[in-house]
CSV table of C-alpha atoms in Angstrom, one decimal:
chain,number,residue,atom,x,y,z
U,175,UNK,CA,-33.2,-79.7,-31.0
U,176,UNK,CA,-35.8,-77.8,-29.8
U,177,UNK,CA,-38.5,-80.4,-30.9
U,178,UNK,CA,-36.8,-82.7,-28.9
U,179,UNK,CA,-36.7,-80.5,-25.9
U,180,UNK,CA,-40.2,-79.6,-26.1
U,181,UNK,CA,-41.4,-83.6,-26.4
U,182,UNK,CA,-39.1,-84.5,-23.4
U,183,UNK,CA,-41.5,-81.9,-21.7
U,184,UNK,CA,-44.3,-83.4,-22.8
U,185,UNK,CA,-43.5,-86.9,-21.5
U,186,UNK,CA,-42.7,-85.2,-17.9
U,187,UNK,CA,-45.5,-83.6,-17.8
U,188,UNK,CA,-47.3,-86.7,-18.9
U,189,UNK,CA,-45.0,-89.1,-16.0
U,190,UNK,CA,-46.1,-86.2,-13.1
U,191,UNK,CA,-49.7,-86.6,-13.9
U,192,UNK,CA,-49.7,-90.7,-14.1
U,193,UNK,CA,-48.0,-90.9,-10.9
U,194,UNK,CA,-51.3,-88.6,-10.1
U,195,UNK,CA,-53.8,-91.0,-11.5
U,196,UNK,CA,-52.1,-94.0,-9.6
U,197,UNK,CA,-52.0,-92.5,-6.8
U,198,UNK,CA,-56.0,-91.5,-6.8
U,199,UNK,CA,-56.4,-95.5,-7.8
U,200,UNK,CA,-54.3,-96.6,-5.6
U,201,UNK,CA,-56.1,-94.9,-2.5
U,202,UNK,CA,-59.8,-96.4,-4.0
U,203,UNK,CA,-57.9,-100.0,-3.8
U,204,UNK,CA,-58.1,-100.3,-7.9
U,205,UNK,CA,-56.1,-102.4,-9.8
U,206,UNK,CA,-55.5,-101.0,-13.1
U,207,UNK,CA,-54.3,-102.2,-16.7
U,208,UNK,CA,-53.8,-100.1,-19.8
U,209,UNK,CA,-54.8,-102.8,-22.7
U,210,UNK,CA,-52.7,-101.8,-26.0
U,211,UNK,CA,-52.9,-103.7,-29.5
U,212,UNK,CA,-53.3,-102.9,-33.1
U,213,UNK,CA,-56.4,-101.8,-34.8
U,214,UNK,CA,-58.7,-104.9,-34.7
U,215,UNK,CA,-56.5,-107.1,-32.1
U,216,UNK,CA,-59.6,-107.4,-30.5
U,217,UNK,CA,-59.5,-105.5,-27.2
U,218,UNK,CA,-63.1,-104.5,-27.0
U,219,UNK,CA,-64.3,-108.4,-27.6
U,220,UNK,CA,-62.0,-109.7,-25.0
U,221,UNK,CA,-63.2,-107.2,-22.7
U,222,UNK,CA,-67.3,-108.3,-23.7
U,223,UNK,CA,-66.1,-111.8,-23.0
U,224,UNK,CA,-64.2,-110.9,-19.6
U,225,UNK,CA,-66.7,-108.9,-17.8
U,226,UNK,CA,-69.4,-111.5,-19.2
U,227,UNK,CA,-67.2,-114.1,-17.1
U,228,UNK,CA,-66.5,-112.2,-14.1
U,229,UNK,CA,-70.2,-110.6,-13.9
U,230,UNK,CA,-70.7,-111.3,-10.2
U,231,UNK,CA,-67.3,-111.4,-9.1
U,232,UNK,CA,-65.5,-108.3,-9.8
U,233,UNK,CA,-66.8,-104.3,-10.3
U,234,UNK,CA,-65.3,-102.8,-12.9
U,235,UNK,CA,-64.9,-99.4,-14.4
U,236,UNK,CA,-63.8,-99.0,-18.1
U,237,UNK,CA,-62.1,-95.5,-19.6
U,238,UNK,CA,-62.1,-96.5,-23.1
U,239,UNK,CA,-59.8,-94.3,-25.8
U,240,UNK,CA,-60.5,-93.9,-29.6
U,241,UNK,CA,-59.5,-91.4,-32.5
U,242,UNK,CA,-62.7,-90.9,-33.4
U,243,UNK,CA,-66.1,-92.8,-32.4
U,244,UNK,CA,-67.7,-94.1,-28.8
U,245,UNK,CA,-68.5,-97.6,-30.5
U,246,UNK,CA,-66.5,-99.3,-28.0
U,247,UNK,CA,-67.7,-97.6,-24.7
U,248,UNK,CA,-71.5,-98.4,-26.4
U,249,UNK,CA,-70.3,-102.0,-26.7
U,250,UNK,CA,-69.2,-101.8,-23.3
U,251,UNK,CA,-72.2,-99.5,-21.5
U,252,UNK,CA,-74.4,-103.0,-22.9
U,253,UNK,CA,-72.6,-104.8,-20.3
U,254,UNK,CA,-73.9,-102.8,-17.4
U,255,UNK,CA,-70.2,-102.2,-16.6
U,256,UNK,CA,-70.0,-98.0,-15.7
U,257,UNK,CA,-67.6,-96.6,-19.2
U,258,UNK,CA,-66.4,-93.3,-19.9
U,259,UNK,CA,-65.1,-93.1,-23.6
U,260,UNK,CA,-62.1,-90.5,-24.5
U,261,UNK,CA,-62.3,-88.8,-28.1
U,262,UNK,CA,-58.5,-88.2,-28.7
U,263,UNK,CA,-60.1,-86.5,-32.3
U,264,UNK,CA,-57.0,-87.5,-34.5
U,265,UNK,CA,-54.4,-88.5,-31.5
U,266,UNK,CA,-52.7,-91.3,-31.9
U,267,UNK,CA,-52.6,-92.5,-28.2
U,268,UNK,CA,-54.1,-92.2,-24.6
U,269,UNK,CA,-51.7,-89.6,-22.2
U,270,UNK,CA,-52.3,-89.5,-18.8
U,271,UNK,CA,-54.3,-86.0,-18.9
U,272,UNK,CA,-57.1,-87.1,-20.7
U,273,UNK,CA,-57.7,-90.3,-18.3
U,274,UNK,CA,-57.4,-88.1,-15.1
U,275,UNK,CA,-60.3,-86.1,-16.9
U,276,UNK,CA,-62.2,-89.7,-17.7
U,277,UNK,CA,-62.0,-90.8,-14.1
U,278,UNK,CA,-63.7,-87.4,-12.9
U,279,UNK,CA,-66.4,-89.0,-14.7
U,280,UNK,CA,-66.8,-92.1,-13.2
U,281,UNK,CA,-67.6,-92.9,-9.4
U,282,UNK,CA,-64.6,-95.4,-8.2
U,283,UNK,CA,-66.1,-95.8,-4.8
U,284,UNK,CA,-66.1,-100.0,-4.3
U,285,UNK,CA,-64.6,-100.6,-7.9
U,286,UNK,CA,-62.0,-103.5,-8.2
U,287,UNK,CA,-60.4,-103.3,-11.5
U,288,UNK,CA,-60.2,-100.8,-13.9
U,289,UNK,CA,-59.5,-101.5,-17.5
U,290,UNK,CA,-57.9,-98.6,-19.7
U,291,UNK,CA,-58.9,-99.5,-23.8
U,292,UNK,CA,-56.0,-97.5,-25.7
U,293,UNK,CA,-56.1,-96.4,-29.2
U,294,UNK,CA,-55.6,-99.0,-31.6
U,295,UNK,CA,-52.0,-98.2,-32.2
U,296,UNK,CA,-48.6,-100.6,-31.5
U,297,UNK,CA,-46.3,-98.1,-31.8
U,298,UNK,CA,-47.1,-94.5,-29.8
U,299,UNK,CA,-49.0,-95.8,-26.8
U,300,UNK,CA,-45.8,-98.0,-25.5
U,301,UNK,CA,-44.0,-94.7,-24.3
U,302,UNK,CA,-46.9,-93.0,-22.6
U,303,UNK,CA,-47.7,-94.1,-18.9
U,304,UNK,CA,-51.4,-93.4,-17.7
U,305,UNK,CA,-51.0,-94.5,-14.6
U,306,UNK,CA,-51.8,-97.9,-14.8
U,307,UNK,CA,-50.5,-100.9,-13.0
U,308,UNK,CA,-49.7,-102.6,-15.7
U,309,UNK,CA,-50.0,-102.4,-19.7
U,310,UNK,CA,-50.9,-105.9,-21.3
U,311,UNK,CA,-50.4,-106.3,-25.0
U,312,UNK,CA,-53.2,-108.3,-27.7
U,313,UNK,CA,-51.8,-109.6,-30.7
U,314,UNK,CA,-54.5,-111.2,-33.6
U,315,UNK,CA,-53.2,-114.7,-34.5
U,316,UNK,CA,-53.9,-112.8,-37.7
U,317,UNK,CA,-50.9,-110.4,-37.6
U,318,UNK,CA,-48.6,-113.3,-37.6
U,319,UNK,CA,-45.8,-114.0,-35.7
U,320,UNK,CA,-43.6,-111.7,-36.3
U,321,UNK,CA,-45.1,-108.6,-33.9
U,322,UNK,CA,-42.5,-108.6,-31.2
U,323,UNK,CA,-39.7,-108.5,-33.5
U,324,UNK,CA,-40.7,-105.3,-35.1
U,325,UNK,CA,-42.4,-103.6,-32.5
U,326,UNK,CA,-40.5,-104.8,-29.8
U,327,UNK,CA,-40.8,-101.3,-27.6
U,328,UNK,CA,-44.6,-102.6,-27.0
U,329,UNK,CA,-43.6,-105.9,-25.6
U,330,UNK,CA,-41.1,-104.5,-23.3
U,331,UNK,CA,-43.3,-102.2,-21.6
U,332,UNK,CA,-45.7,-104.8,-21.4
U,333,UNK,CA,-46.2,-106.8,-18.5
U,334,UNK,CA,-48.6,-109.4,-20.0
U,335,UNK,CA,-49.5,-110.5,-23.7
U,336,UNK,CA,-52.6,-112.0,-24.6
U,337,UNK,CA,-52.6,-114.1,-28.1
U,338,UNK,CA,-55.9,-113.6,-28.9
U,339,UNK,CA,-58.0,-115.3,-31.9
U,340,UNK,CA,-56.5,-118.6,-31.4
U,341,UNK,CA,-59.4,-120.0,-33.0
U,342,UNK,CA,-57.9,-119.0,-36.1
U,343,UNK,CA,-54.7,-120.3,-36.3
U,344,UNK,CA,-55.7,-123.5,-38.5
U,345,UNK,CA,-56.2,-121.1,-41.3
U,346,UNK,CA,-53.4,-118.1,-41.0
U,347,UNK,CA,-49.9,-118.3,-41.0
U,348,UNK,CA,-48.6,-118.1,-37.5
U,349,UNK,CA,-46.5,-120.5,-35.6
U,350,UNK,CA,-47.8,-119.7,-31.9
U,351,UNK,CA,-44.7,-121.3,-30.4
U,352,UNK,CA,-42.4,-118.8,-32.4
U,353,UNK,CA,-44.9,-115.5,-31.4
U,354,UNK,CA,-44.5,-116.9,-27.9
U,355,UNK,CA,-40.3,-117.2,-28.1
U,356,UNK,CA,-39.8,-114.0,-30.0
U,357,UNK,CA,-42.0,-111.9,-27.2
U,358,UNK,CA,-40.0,-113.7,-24.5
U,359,UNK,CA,-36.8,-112.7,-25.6
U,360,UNK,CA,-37.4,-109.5,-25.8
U,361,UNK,CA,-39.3,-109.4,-22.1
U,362,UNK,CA,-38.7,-113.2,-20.7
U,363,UNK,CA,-41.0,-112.0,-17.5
U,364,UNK,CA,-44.0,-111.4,-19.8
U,365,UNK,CA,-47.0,-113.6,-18.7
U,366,UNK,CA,-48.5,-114.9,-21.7
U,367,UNK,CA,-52.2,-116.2,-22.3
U,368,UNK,CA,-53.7,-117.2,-25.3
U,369,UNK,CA,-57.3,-116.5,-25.9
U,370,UNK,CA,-60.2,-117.2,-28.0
U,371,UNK,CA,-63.3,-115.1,-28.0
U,372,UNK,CA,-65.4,-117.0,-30.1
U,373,UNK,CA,-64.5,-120.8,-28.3
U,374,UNK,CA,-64.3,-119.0,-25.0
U,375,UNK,CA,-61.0,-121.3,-24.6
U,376,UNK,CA,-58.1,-119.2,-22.2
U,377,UNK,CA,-61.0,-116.6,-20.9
U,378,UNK,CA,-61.1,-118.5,-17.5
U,379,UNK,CA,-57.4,-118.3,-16.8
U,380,UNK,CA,-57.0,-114.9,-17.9
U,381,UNK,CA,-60.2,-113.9,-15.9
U,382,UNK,CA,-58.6,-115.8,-13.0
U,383,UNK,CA,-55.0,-114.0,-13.2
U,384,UNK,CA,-57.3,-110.6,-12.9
U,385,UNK,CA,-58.9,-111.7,-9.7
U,386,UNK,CA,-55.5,-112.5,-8.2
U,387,UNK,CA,-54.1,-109.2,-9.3
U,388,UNK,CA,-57.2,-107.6,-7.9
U,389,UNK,CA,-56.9,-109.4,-4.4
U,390,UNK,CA,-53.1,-108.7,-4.7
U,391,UNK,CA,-54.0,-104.9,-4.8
U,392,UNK,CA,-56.7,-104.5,-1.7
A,914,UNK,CA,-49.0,-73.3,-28.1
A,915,UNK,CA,-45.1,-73.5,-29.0
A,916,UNK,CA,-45.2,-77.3,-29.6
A,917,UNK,CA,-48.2,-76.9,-32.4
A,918,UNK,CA,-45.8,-74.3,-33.6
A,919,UNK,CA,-43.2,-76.0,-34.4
A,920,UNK,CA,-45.4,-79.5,-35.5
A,921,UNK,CA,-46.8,-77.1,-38.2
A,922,UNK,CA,-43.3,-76.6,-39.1
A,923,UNK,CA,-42.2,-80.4,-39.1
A,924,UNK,CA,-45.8,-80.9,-41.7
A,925,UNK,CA,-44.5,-77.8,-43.8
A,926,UNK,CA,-40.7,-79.4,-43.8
A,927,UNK,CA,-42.0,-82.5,-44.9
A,928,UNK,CA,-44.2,-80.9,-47.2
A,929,UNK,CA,-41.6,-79.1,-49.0
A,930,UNK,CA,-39.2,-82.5,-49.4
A,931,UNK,CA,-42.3,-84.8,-50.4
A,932,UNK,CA,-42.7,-81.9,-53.3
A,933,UNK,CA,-38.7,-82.7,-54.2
A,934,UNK,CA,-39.5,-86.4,-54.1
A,935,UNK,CA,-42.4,-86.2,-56.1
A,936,UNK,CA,-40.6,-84.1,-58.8
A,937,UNK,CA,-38.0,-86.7,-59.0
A,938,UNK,CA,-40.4,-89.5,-59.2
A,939,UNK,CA,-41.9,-87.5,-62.3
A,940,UNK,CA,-38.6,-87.3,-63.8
A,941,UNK,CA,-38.6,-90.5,-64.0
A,942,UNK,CA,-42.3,-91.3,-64.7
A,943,UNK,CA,-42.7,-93.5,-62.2
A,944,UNK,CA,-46.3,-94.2,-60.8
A,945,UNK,CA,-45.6,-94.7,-56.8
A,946,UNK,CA,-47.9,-95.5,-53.8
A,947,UNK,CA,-47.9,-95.4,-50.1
A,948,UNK,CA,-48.9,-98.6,-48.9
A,949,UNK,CA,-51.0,-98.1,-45.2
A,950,UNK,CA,-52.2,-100.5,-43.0
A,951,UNK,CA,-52.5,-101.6,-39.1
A,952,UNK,CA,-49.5,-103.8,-37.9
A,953,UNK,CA,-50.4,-107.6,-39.6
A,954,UNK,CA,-53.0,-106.5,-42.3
A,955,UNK,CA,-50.7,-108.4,-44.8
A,956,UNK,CA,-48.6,-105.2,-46.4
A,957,UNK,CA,-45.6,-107.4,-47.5
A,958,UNK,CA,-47.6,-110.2,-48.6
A,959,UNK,CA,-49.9,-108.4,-50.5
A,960,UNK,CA,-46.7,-107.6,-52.4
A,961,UNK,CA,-45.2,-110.7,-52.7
A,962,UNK,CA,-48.1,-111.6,-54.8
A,963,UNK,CA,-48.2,-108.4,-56.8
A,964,UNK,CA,-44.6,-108.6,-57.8
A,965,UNK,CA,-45.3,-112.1,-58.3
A,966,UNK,CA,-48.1,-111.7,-60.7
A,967,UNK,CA,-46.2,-108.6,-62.2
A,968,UNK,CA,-42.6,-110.6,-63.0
A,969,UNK,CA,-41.5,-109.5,-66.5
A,970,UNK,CA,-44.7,-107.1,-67.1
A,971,UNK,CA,-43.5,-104.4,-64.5
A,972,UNK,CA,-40.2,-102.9,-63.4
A,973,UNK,CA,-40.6,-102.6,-59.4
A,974,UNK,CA,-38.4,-100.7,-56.8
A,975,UNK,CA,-39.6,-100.8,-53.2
A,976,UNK,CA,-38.7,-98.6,-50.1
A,977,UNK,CA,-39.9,-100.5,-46.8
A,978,UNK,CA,-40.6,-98.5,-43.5
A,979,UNK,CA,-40.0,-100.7,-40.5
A,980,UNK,CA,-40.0,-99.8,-36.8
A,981,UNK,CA,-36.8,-101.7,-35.9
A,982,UNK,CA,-36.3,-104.6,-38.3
A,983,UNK,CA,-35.5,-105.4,-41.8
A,984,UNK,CA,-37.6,-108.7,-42.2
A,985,UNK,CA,-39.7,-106.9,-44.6
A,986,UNK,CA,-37.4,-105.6,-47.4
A,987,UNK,CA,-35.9,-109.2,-46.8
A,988,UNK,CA,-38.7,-111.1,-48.0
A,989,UNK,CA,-39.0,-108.8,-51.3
A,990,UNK,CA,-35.0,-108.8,-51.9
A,991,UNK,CA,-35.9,-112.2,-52.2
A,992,UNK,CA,-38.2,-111.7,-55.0
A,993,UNK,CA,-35.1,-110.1,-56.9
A,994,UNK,CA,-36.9,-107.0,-56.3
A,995,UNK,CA,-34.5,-103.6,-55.5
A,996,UNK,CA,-35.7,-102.9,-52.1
A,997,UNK,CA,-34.6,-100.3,-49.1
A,998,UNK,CA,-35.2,-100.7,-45.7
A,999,UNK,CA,-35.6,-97.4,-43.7
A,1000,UNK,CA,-35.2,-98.5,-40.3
A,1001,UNK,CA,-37.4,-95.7,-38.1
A,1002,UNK,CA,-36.0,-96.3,-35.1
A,1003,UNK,CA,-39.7,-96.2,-32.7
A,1004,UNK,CA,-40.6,-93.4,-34.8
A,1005,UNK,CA,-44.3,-94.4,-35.8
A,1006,UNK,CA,-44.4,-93.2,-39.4
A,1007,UNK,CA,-42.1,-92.4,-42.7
A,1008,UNK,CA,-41.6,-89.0,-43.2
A,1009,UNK,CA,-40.5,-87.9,-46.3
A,1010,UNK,CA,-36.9,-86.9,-45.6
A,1011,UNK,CA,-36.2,-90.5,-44.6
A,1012,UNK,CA,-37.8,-91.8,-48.0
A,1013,UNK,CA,-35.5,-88.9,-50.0
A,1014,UNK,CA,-32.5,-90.4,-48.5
A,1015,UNK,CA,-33.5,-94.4,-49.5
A,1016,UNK,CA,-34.5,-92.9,-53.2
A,1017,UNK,CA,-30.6,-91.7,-53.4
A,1018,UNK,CA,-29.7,-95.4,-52.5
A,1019,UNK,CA,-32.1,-97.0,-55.4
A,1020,UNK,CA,-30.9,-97.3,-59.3
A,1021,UNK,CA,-35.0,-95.7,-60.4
A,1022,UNK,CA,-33.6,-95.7,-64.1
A,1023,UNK,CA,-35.9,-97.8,-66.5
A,1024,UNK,CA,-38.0,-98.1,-63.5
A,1025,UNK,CA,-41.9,-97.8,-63.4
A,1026,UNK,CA,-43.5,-98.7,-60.1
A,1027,UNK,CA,-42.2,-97.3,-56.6
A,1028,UNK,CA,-44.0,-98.9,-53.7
A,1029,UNK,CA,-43.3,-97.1,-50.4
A,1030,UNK,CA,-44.5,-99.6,-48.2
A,1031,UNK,CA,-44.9,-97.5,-44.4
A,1032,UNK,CA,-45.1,-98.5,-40.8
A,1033,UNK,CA,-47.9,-100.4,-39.4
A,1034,UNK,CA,-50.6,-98.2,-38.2
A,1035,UNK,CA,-53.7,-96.6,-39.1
A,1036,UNK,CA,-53.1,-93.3,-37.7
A,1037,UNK,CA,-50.1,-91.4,-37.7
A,1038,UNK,CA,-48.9,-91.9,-41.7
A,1039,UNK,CA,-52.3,-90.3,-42.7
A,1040,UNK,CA,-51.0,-86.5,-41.8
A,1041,UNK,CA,-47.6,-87.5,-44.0
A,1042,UNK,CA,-46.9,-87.1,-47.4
A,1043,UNK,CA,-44.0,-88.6,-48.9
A,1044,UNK,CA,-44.5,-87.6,-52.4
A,1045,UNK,CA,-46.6,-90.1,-53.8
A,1046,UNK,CA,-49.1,-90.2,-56.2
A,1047,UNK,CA,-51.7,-92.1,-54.1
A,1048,UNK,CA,-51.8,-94.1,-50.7
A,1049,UNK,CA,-53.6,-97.1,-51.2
A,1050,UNK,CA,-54.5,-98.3,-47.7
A,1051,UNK,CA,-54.9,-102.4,-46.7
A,1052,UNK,CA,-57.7,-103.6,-44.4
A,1053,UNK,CA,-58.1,-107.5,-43.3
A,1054,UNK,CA,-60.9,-108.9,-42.4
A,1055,UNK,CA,-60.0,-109.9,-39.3
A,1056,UNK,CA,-60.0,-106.3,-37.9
A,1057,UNK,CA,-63.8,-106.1,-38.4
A,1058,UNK,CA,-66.1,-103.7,-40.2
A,1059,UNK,CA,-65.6,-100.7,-38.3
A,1060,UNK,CA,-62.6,-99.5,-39.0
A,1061,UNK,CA,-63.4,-96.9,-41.5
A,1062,UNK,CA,-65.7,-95.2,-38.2
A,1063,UNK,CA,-62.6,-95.1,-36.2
A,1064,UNK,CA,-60.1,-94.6,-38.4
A,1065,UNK,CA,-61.5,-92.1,-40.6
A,1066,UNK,CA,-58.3,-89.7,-41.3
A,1067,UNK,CA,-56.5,-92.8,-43.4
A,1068,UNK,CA,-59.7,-93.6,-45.1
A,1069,UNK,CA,-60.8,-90.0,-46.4
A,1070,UNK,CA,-56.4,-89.3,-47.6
A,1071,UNK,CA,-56.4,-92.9,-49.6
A,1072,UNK,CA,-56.9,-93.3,-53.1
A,1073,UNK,CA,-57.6,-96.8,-52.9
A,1074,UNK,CA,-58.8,-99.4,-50.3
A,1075,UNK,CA,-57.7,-103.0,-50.5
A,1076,UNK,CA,-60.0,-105.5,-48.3
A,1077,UNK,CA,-57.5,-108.5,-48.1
A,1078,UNK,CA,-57.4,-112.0,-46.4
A,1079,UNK,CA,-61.1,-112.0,-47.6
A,1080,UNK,CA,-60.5,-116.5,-47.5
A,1081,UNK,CA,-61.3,-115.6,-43.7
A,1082,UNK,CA,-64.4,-114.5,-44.4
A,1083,UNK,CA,-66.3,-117.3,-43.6
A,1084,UNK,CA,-64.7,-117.6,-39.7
A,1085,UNK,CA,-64.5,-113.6,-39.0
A,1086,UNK,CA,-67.3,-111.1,-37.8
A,1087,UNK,CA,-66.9,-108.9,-40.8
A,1088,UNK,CA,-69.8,-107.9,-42.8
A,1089,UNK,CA,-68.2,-107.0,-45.9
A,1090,UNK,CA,-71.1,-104.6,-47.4
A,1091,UNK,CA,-70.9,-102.7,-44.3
A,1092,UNK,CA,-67.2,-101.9,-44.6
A,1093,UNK,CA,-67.6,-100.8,-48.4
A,1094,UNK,CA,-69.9,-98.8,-47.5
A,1095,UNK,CA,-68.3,-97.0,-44.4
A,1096,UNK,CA,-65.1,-96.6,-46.3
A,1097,UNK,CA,-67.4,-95.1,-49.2
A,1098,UNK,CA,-69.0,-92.8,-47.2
A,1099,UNK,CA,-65.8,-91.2,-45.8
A,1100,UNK,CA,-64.6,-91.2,-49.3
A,1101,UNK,CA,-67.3,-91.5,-52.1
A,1102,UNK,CA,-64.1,-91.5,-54.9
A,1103,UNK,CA,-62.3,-94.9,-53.5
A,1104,UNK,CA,-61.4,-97.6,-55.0
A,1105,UNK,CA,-61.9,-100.3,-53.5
A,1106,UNK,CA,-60.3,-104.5,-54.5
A,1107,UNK,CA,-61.2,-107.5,-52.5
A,1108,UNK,CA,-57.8,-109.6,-52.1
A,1109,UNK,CA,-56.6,-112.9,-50.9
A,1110,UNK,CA,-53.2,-113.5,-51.0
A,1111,UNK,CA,-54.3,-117.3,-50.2
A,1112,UNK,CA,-55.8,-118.1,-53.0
A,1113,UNK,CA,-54.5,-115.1,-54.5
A,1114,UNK,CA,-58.5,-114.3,-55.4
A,1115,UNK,CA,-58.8,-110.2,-57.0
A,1116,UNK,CA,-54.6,-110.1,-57.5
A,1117,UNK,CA,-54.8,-110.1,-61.5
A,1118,UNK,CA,-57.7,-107.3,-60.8
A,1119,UNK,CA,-55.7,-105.1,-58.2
A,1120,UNK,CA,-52.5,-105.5,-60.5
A,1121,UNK,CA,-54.4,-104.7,-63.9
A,1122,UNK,CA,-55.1,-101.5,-62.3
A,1123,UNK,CA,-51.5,-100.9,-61.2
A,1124,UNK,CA,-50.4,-101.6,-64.9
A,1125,UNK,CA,-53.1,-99.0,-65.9
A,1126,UNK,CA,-51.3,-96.6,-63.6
A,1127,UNK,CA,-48.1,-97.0,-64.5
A,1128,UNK,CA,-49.2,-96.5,-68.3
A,1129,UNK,CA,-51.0,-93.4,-67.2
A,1130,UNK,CA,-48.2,-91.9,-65.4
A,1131,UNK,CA,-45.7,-92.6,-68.3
C-alpha cells in the first residue's frame, strides 16, 4: 500500500509542476505537443521532415527525451531548429520536472510551437502530463494493426495519431482501415493522419493542422 | 529517498520469486527465455514460426505478458500450443510474481521449452528477472540501427539478439553491419540470428540453437 501511496505522490507532484510548464508556455503564446510512440515509430524523422516543410513559416523549439544518447537532438540541432536533449539515464519516460529544467535552457521569446520527443516507450509516458497541449501518438505501419487494442491507455490520452511509414504497407501486414477503427473506438475524437517520410505524402496536411493549432494558440 | 527505498525492495521481492521460478523450471529441466522487444517488433510471430518449425521435435509451453489484451496467447492457443495470458493491467512489464502465478496454471510435465513472451518495450523489462535462463531480445528493421545506442540496458542483460523482418531490408534505413556491431559492442558475448518470418529466412538456424538449449539444459 505504501508503494501505491508514494506513486500517487509522484504523479501529484508531477500534475503541479505541468500545470507550471503550461502556464510559462502559455504566457510565451506556445503551442505545445508531447509526441509519444514506440522505439523506432519514427518520431525524430517525422520531425526532420516537419520543420524541413515549415522552415520559414513557424519557429520552433524542440526538448527532446531519451534513456540514454543525444542522437536525436544532434539530428535535430542539423535543422537549425534551437533543441535541448534530456538524458532520463535508464527512465522510462519524460515527467514534467525534467522539461521545466529543459526549457530553462532554451530562449522561448517569439517561438510558435514547441515539440516535446518522449522516450520511445507506449506504455509509461501515457500517464505522465508535461504540460503539453496535447500528446499525439506515431504508430509504424510496421507494428501492425493491432496497437490500440493492447495499448489502448496511449490512444486515449492522445489527442492525435499519426500512421506513419505508409510507404510500407505494400509489404507488412497491416490493414490501415482496421488500425484506424480500432484507435477510434477507443478515442472516436482522435484526429488521424497518415504519413510517409520517405514519399513526403500526408507531411503537408499534418504540417498544415500545426499552423492552425499554432494560430489557434496566439 | 523513501521511494528508491522501497523500489530496491520491489527488485529484491522479485528477485527472491524469479529464484523460486527458476528452481521450479530446473525441476523440470526446462530451458526457458524472456522474449523482449518494442511494441510491433514481431514477438508472437517470431513464434508462430518457431513452434511451427518445432512441431513434433519440441514440447512448448508459453506464458504471454499483454498490457490489456489476450490476442497474443490467442494466436499461439491456436497452434495447439499450452499458452497463459497474464493480463498486466497498464503495468509496463512482467514481474516475476505474475509469471509464478501462470506457471501454477500450466501442466510443465514432459515439457522442455518455456517461452515467457513480455510486454512490448525496450526499457522497463530489462531491470526484471523472472527466472529465466536467458532473455533473448527481438529488433526489426524498421526501427533503424540505433537502437542498441539508446536502448543500451536490454542490450547489455540479453543473451541473444534476433534482427527480424530482415525482407524489409531493401525499403528501410537500416544498415545492418552497424546494428551488429552496436549491439556487439554493448555486449561482446551475444548471439546474434537474422530472421524473417516472411520467408521464414534464419528460422531453422534460430530453432537449431533453441533445440541445442533445450538438450543442454536437460
Amino acid at each position: 500500500m505504501s508503494f501505491v501511496t508514494i506513486e500517487r505522490k509522484v504523479l501529484e507532484k508531477n500534475d503541479e509542476i505541468a500545470r507550471q510548464n503550461r502556464a510559462l508556455l502559455s504566457k510565451h503564446g506556445l503551442f505545445s505537443i508531447n509526441l509519444v510512440s514506440s522505439p523506432g515509430a519514427g518520431k525524430t524523422t517525422l520531425l526532420e521532415r516537419t520543420f524541413a516543410e515549415l522552415a520559414g513559416r513557424l519557429r520552433v523549439r524542440v526538448v527532446e527525451g531519451d534513456v540514454q544518447t543525444d542522437i536525436d537532438a544532434q539530428r535535430i540541432a542539423k535543422l537549425d531548429v534551437p533543441v535541448v536533449q534530456i538524458v532520463t539515464n535508464g527512465a522510462c519516460h519524460l515527467e514534467a520536472k525534467l522539461v521545466q529544467d529543459a526549457l530553462t535552457q532554451l530562449d522561448l521569446r517569439g517561438a510558435e510551437l514547441l515539440v516535446i520527443e518522449n522516450v520511445g516507450n507506449l506504455v509509461c509516458p501515457a500517464g505522465f502530463d508535461l504540460g503539453e497541449d496535447l500528446k499525439v501518438v506515431v504508430v509504424s505501419t510496421t507494428e501492425g494493426d493491432d496497437k490500440p487494442l493492447k495499448y489502448p491507455a496511449m490512444f486515449r490520452n492522445a489527442s492525435v495519431l499519426v500512421i506513419n511509414k505508409t510507404d510500407l504497407l505494400p509489404y507488412v501486414d497491416c490493414d490501415l482501415a482496421a488500425l484506424r477503427q480500432r484507435a477510434l473506438q477507443i478515442n472516436p475524437s482522435l484526429r488521424v493522419f497518415e504519413t510517409s517520410c520517405k514519399t513526403n505524402a500526408g507531411i503537408p496536411e499534418w504540417c498544415r493542422w500545426l499552423e492552425e493549432q499554432v494560430r489557434a494558440k496566439k
